[in-house]
mmCIF file of C-alpha atoms in Angstrom:
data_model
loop_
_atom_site.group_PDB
_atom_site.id
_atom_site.type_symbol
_atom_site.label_atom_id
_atom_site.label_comp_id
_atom_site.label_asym_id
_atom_site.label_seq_id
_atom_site.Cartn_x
_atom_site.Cartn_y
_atom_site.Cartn_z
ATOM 1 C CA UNK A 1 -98.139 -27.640 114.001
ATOM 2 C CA UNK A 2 -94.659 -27.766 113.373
ATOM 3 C CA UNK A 3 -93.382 -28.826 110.388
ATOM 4 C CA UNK A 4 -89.289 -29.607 110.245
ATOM 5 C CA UNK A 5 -87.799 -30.428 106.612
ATOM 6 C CA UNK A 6 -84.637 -31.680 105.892
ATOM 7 C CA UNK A 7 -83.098 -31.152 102.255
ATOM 8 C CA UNK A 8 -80.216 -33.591 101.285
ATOM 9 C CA UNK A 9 -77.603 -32.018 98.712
ATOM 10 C CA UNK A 10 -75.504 -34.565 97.031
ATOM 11 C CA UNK A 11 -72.369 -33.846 96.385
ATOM 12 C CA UNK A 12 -70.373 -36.441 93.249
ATOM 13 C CA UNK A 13 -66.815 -35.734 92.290
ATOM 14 C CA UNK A 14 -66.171 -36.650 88.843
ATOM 15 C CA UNK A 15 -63.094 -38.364 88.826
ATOM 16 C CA UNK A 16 -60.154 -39.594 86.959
ATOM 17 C CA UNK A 17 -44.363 -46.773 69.144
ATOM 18 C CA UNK A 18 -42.026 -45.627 66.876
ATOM 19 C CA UNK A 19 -40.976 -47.652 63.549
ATOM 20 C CA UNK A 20 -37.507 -48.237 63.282
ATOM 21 C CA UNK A 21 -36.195 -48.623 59.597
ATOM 22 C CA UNK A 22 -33.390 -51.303 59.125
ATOM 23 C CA UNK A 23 -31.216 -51.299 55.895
ATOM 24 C CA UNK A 24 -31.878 -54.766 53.829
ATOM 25 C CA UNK A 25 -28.411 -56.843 55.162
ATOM 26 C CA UNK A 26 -27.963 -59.984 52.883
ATOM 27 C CA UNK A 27 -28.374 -63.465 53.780
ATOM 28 C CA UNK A 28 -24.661 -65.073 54.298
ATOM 29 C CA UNK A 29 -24.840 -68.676 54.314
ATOM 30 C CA UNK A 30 -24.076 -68.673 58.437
ATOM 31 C CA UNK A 31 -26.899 -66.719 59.001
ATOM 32 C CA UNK A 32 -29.605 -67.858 57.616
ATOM 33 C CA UNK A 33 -32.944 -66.720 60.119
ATOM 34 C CA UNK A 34 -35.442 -64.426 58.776
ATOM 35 C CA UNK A 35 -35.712 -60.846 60.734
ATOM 36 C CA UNK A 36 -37.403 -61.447 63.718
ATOM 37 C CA UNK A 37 -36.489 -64.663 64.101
ATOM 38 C CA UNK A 38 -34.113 -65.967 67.301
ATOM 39 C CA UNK A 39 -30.880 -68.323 66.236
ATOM 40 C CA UNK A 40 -31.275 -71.474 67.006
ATOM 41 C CA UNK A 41 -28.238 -71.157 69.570
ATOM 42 C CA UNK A 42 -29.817 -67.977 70.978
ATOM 43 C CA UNK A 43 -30.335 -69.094 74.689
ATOM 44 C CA UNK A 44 -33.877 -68.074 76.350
ATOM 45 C CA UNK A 45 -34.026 -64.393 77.241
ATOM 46 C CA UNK A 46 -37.343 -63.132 79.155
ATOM 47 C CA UNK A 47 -38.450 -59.518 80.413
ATOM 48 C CA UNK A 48 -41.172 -57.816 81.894
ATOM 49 C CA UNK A 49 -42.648 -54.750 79.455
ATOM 50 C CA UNK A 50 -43.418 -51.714 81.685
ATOM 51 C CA UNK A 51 -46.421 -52.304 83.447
ATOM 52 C CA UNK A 52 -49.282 -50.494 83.159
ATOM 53 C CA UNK A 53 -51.044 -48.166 86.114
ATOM 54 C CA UNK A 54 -54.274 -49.375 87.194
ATOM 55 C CA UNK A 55 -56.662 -46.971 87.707
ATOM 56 C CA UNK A 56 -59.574 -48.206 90.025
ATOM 57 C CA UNK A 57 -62.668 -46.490 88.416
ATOM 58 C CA UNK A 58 -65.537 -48.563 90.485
ATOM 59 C CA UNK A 59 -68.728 -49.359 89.094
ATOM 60 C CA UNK A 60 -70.507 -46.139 88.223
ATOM 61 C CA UNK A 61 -66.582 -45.009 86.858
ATOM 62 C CA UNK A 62 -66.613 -42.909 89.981
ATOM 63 C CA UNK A 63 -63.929 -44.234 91.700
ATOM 64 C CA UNK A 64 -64.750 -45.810 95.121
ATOM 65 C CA UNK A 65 -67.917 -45.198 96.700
ATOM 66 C CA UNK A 66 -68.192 -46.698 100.511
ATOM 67 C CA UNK A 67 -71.993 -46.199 99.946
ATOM 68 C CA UNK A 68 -72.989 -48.633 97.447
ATOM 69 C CA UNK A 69 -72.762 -52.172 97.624
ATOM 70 C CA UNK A 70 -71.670 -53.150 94.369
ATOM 71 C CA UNK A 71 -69.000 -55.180 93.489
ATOM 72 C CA UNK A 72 -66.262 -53.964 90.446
ATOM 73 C CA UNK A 73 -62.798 -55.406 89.876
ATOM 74 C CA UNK A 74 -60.254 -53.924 87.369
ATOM 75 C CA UNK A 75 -58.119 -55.799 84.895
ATOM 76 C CA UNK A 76 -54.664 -55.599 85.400
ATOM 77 C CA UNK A 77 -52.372 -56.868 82.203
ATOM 78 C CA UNK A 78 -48.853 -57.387 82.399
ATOM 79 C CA UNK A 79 -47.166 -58.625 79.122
ATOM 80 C CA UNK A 80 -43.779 -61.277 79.330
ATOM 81 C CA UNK A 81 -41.254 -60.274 76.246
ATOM 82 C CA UNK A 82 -39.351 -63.360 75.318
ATOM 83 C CA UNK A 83 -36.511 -64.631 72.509
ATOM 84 C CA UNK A 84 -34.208 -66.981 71.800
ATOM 85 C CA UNK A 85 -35.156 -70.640 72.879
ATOM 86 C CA UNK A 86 -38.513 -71.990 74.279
ATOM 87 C CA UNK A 87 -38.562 -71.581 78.035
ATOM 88 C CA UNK A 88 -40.726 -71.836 81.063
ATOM 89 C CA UNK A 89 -41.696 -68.831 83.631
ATOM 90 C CA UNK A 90 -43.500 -67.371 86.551
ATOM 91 C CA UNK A 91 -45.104 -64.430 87.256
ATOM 92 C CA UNK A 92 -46.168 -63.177 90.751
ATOM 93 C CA UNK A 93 -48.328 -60.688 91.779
ATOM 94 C CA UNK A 94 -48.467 -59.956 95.608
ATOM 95 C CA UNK A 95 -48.594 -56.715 98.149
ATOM 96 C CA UNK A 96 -45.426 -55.079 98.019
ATOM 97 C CA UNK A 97 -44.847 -55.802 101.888
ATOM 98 C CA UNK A 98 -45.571 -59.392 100.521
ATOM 99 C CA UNK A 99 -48.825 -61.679 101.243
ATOM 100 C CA UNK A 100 -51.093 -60.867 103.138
ATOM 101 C CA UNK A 101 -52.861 -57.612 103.636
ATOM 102 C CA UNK A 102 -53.040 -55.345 100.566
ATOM 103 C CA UNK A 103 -54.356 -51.765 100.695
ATOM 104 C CA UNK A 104 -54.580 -48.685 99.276
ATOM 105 C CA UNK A 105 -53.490 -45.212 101.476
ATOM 106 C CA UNK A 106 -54.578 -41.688 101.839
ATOM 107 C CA UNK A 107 -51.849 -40.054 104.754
ATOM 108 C CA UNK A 108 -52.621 -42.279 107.520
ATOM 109 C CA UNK A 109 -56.047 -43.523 106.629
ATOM 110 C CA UNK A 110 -56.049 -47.193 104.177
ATOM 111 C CA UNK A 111 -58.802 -48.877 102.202
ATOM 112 C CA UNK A 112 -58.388 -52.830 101.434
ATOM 113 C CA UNK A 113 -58.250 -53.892 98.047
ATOM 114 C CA UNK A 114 -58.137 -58.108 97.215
ATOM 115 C CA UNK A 115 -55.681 -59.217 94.300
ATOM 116 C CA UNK A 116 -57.133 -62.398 92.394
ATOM 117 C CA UNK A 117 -57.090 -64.368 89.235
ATOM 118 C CA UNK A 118 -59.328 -63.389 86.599
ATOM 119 C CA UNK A 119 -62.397 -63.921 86.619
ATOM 120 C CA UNK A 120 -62.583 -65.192 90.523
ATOM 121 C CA UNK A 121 -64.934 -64.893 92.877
ATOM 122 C CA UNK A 122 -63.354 -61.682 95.482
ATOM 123 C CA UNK A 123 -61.504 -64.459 97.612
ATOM 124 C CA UNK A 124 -60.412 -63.954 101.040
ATOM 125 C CA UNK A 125 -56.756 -65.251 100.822
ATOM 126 C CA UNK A 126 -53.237 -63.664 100.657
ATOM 127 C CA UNK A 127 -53.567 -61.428 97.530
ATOM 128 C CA UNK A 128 -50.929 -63.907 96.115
ATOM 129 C CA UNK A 129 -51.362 -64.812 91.974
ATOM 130 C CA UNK A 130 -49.071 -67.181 90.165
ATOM 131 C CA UNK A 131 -49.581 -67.613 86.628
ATOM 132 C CA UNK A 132 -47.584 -70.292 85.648
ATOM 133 C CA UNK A 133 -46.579 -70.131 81.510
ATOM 134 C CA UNK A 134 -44.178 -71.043 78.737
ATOM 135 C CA UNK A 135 -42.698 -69.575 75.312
ATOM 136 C CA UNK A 136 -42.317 -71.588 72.452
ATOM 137 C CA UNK A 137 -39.254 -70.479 70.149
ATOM 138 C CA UNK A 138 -40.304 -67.663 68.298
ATOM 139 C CA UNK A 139 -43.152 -66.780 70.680
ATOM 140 C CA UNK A 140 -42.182 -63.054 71.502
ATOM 141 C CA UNK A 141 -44.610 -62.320 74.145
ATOM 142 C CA UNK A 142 -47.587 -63.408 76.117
ATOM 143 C CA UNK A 143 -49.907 -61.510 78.407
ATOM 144 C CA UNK A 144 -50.941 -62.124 81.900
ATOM 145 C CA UNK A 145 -53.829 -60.981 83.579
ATOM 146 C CA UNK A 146 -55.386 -60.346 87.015
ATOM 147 C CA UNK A 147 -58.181 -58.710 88.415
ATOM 148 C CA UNK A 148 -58.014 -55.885 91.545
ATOM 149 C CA UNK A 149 -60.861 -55.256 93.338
ATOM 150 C CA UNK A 150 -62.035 -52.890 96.373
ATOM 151 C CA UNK A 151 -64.554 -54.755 98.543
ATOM 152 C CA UNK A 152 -68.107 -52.886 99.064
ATOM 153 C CA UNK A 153 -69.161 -51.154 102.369
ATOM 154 C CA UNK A 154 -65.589 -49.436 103.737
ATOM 155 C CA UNK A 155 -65.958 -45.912 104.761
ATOM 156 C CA UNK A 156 -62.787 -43.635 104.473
ATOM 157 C CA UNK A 157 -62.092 -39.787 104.137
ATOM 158 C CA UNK A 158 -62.377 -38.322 100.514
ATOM 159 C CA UNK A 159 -59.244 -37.844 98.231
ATOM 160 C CA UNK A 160 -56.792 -40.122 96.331
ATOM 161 C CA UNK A 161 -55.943 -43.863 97.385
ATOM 162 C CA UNK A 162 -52.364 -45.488 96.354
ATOM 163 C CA UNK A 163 -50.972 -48.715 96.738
ATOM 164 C CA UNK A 164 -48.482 -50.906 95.335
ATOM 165 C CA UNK A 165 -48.044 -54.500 94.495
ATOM 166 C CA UNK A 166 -44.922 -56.603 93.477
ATOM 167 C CA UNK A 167 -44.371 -58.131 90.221
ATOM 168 C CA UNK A 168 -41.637 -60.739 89.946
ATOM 169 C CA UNK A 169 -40.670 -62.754 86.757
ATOM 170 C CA UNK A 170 -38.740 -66.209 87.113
ATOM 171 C CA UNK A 171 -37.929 -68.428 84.696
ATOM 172 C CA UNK A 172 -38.599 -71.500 85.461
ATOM 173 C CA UNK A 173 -36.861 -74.212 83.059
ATOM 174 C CA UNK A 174 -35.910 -77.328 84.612
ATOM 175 C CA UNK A 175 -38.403 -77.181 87.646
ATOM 176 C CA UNK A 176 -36.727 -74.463 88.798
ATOM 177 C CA UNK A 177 -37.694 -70.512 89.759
ATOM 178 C CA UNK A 178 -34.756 -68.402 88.740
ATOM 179 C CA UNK A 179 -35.635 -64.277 89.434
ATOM 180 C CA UNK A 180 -35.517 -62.637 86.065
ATOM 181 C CA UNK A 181 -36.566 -59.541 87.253
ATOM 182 C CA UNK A 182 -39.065 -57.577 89.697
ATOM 183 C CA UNK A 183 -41.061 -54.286 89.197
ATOM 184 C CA UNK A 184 -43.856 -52.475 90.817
ATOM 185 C CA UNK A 185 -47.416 -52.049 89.573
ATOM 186 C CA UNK A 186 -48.911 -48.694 90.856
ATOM 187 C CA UNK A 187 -52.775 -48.944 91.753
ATOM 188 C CA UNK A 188 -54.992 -45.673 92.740
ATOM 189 C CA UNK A 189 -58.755 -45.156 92.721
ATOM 190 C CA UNK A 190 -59.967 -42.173 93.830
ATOM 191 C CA UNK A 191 -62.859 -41.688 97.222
ATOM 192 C CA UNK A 192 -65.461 -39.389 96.301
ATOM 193 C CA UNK A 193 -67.131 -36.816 98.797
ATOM 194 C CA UNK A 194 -70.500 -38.375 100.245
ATOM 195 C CA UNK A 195 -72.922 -36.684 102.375
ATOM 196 C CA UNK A 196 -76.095 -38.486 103.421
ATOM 197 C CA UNK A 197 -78.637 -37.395 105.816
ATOM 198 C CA UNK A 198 -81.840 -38.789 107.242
ATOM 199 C CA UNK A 199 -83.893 -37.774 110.576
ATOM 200 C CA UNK A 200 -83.632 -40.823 112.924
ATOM 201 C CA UNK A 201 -80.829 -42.486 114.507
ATOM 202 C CA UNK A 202 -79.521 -43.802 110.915
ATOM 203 C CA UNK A 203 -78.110 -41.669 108.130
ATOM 204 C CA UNK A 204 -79.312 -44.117 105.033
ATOM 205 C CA UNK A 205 -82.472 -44.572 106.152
ATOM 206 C CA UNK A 206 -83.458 -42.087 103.768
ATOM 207 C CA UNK A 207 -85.929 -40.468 105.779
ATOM 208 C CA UNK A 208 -86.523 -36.735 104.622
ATOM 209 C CA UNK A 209 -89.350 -35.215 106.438
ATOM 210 C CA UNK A 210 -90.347 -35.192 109.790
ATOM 211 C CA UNK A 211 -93.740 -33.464 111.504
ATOM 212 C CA UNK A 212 -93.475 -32.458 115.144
ATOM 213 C CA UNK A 213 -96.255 -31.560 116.662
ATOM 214 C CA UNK A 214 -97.287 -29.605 119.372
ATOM 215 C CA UNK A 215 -101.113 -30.027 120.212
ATOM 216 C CA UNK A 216 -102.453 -27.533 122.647
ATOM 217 C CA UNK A 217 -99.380 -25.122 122.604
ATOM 218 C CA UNK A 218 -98.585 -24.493 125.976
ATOM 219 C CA UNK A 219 -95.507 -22.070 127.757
ATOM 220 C CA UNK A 220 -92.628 -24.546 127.995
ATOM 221 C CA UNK A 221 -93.873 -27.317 125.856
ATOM 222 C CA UNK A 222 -91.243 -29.163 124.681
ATOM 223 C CA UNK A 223 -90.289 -31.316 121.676
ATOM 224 C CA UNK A 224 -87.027 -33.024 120.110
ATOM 225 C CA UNK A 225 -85.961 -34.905 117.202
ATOM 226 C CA UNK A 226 -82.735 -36.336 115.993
ATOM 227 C CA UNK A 227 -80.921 -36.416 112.939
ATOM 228 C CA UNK A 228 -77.775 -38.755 111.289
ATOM 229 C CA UNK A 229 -75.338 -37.442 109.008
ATOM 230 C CA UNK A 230 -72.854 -40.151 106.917
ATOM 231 C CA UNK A 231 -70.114 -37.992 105.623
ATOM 232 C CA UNK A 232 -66.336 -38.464 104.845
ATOM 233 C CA UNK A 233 -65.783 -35.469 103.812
ATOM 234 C CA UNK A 234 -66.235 -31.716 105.613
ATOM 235 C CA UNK A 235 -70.208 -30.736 105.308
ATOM 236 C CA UNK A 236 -71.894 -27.657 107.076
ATOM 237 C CA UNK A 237 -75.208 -27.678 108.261
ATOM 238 C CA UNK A 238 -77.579 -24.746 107.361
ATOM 239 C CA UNK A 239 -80.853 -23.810 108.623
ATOM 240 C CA UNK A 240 -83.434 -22.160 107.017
ATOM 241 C CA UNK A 241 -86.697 -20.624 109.259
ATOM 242 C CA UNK A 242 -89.759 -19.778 107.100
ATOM 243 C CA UNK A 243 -91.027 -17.940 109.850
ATOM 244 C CA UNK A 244 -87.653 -16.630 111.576
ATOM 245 C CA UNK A 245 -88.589 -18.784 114.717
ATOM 246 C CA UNK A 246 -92.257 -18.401 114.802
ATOM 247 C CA UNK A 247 -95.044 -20.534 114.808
ATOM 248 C CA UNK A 248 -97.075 -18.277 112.294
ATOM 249 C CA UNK A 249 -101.080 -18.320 112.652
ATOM 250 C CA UNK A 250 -102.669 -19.988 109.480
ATOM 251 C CA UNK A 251 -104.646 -16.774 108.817
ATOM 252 C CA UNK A 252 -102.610 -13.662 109.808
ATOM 253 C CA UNK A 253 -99.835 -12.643 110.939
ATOM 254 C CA UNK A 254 -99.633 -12.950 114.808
ATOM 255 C CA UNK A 255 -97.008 -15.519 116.037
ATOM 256 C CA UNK A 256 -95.948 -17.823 118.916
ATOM 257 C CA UNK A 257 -91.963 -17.529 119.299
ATOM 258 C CA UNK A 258 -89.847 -21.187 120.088
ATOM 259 C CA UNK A 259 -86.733 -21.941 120.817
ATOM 260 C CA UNK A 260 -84.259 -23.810 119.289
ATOM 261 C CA UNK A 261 -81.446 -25.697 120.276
ATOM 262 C CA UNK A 262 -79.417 -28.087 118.291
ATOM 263 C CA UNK A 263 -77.012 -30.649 120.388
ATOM 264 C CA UNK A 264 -78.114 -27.749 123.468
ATOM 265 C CA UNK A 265 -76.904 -24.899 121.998
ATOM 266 C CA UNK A 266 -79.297 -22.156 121.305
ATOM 267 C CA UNK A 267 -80.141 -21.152 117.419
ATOM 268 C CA UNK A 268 -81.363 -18.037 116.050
ATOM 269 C CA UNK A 269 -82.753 -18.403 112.388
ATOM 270 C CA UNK A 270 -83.708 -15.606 110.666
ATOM 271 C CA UNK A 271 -86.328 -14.858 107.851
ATOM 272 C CA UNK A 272 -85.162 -16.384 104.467
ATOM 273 C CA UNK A 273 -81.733 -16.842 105.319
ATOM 274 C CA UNK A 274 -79.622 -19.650 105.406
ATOM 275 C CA UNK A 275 -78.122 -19.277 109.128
ATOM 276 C CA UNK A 276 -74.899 -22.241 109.503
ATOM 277 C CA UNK A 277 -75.470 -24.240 112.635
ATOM 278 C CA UNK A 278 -73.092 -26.961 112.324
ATOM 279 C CA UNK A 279 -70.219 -28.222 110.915
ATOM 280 C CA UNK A 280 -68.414 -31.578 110.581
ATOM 281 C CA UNK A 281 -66.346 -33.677 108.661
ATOM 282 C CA UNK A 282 -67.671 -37.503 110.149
ATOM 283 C CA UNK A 283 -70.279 -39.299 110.630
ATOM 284 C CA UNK A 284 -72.799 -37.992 113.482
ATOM 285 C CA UNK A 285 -76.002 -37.516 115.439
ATOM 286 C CA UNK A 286 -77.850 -34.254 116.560
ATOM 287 C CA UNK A 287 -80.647 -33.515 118.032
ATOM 288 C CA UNK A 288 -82.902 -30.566 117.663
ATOM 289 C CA UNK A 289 -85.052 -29.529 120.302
ATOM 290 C CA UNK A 290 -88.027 -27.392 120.181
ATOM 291 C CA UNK A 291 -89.428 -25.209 123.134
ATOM 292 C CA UNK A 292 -92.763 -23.310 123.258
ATOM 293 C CA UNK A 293 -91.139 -19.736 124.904
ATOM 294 C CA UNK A 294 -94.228 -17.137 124.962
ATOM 295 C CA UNK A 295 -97.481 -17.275 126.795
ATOM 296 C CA UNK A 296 -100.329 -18.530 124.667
ATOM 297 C CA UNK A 297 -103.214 -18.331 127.120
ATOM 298 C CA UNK A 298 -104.355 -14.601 125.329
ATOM 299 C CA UNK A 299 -103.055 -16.230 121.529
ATOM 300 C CA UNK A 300 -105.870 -16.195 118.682
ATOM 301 C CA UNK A 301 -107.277 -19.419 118.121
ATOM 302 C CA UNK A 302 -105.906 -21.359 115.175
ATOM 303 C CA UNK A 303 -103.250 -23.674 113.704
ATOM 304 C CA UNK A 304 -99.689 -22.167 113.760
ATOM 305 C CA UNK A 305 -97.330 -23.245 111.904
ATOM 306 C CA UNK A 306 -93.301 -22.995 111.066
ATOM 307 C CA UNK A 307 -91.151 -25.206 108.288
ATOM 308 C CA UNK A 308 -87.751 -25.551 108.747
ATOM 309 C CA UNK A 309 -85.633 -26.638 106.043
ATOM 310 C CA UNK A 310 -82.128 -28.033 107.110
ATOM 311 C CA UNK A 311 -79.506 -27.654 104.249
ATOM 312 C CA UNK A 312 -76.373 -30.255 104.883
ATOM 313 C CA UNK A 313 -73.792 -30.192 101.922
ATOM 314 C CA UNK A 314 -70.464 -30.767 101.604
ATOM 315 C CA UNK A 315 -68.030 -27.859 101.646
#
């Protein structure tokens, strides 16, 4: 019999204020505010504080993997300065080509992300947030915060993933939206390598090990299989031949050669070494097919026997 092993190898990338001193000034009786403090004629003044990069880490702090199906979302945290008089604002977050789509790139190749307030259910809708605030006199700041997230299930090449979105500040006193200012938020998550194998017509059905057998071996007999390979990344495909391409007796040494073809084209494995058969860099199918090539009518009676390991790993 026949034996034909596949071994999976994983593959995981590891991603990844000064104090200013201020001479004591005394208090003159027209200016009479503590330090810190806005006049009382001091009109509204509001600003957006640098914002942060967010760095999509995904669940397992990984960065995105298209194989699992679990959900993570990132907190993003802006932070409105304000003095002077109690005022009203508006902050949007959107896509920097504006609502709608939002995605992250790699060269021509783009993985969706979703924009939402916090602590929402991953919605379907524009990736538009408006958080709607105000400053009381003597507030300095207040924070607003969002969530990103990368929905489950998209499969993209490895590497690095960027996208922007648009951050605008209005003030909005009166009823009104008056543009204070506008600056980008930078978001990147990185795509590991994946490789995942299986014999069968699916590549996460997890399926390992596979007998083929032979029965009576006969001149000619034939025999395939198939194999799947998930991978967004480039893999090779090794073989390795216990029996160099023999179907070994159980009990000494005498052999039955086969041949072996994988996707038609012929393979030669030798003894103990790793012999590359294949390589890729997407998702595909193979088959391997096996073909009894010596006479066996004058063969000693027995079970013969070869295991195959197939070694697919990214490069």
């Amino acid at each position: 019999m026949l034996y034909a092993r596949l071994w999976l190898a994983g593959l995981a990338l590891m991603l990844a204020n000064a104090a200013t001193a201020q001479d004591a000034l005394p208090l003159s009786p027209t200016s009479m505010t503590e330090p810190g403090t806005a006049s009382a004629t001091a009109p509204c003044r509001l600003r957006l504080a640098p914002a942060p990069l967010i760095q999509y880490r995904g669940a397992l702090s990984r960065g995105y993997d298209g194989d699992s199906n679990r959900v993570h979302t990132e907190l993003g945290t802006l932070t409105v300065e304000h003095s002077g008089e109690a005022c009203a604002y508006i902050v949007r977050i959107e896509p920097d080509t504006g609502p709608g789509k939002a995605a992250l790139y790699s060269g021509a190749h783009s993985l969706d992300v979703r924009v939402d307030q916090l602590g929402r259910e991953i919605s379907q809708g524009d990736n538009v947030v408006e958080v709607h605030g105000s400053m009381p006199r003597g507030q300095p700041q207040r924070q607003v915060k969002f969530q990103v997230s990368v929905p489950p299930g998209q499969r993209v090449p490895a590497g690095q993933y960027v996208g922007h979105l648009a951050v605008s500040l209005f003030d909005s006193r009166d009823g009104g939206q008056e543009l204070v200012t506008r600056q980008t938020v930078d978001v990147v998550t990185q795509v590991a390598p994946s490789v995942v194998a299986s014999f069968g017509s699916d590549a996460q059905a997890g399926i390992k090990s596979m007998d083929v057998g032979f029965g009576t071996l006969m001149k000619g007999q034939e025999k395939s299989l198939e194999f799947s390979v998930a991978a967004n990344t480039p893999y090779s495909i090794d073989l390795l031949s216990e029996n160099a391409g023999q179907l070994r007796h159980e009990f000494t040494s005498n052999g039955i050669a086969y041949d072996l073809r994988i996707d038609g084209q012929l393979v030669q494995p030798a003894a103990g070494t790793e012999t590359t058969i294949l390589q890729g860099s997407t998702s595909s199918q193979h088959s391997l097919d096996f073909m009894i090539r010596t006479d066996t009518a004058l063969a000693l009676a027995g079970k013969y026997s070869d295991r195959l390991t197939l070694i697919i790993a990214a490069d």
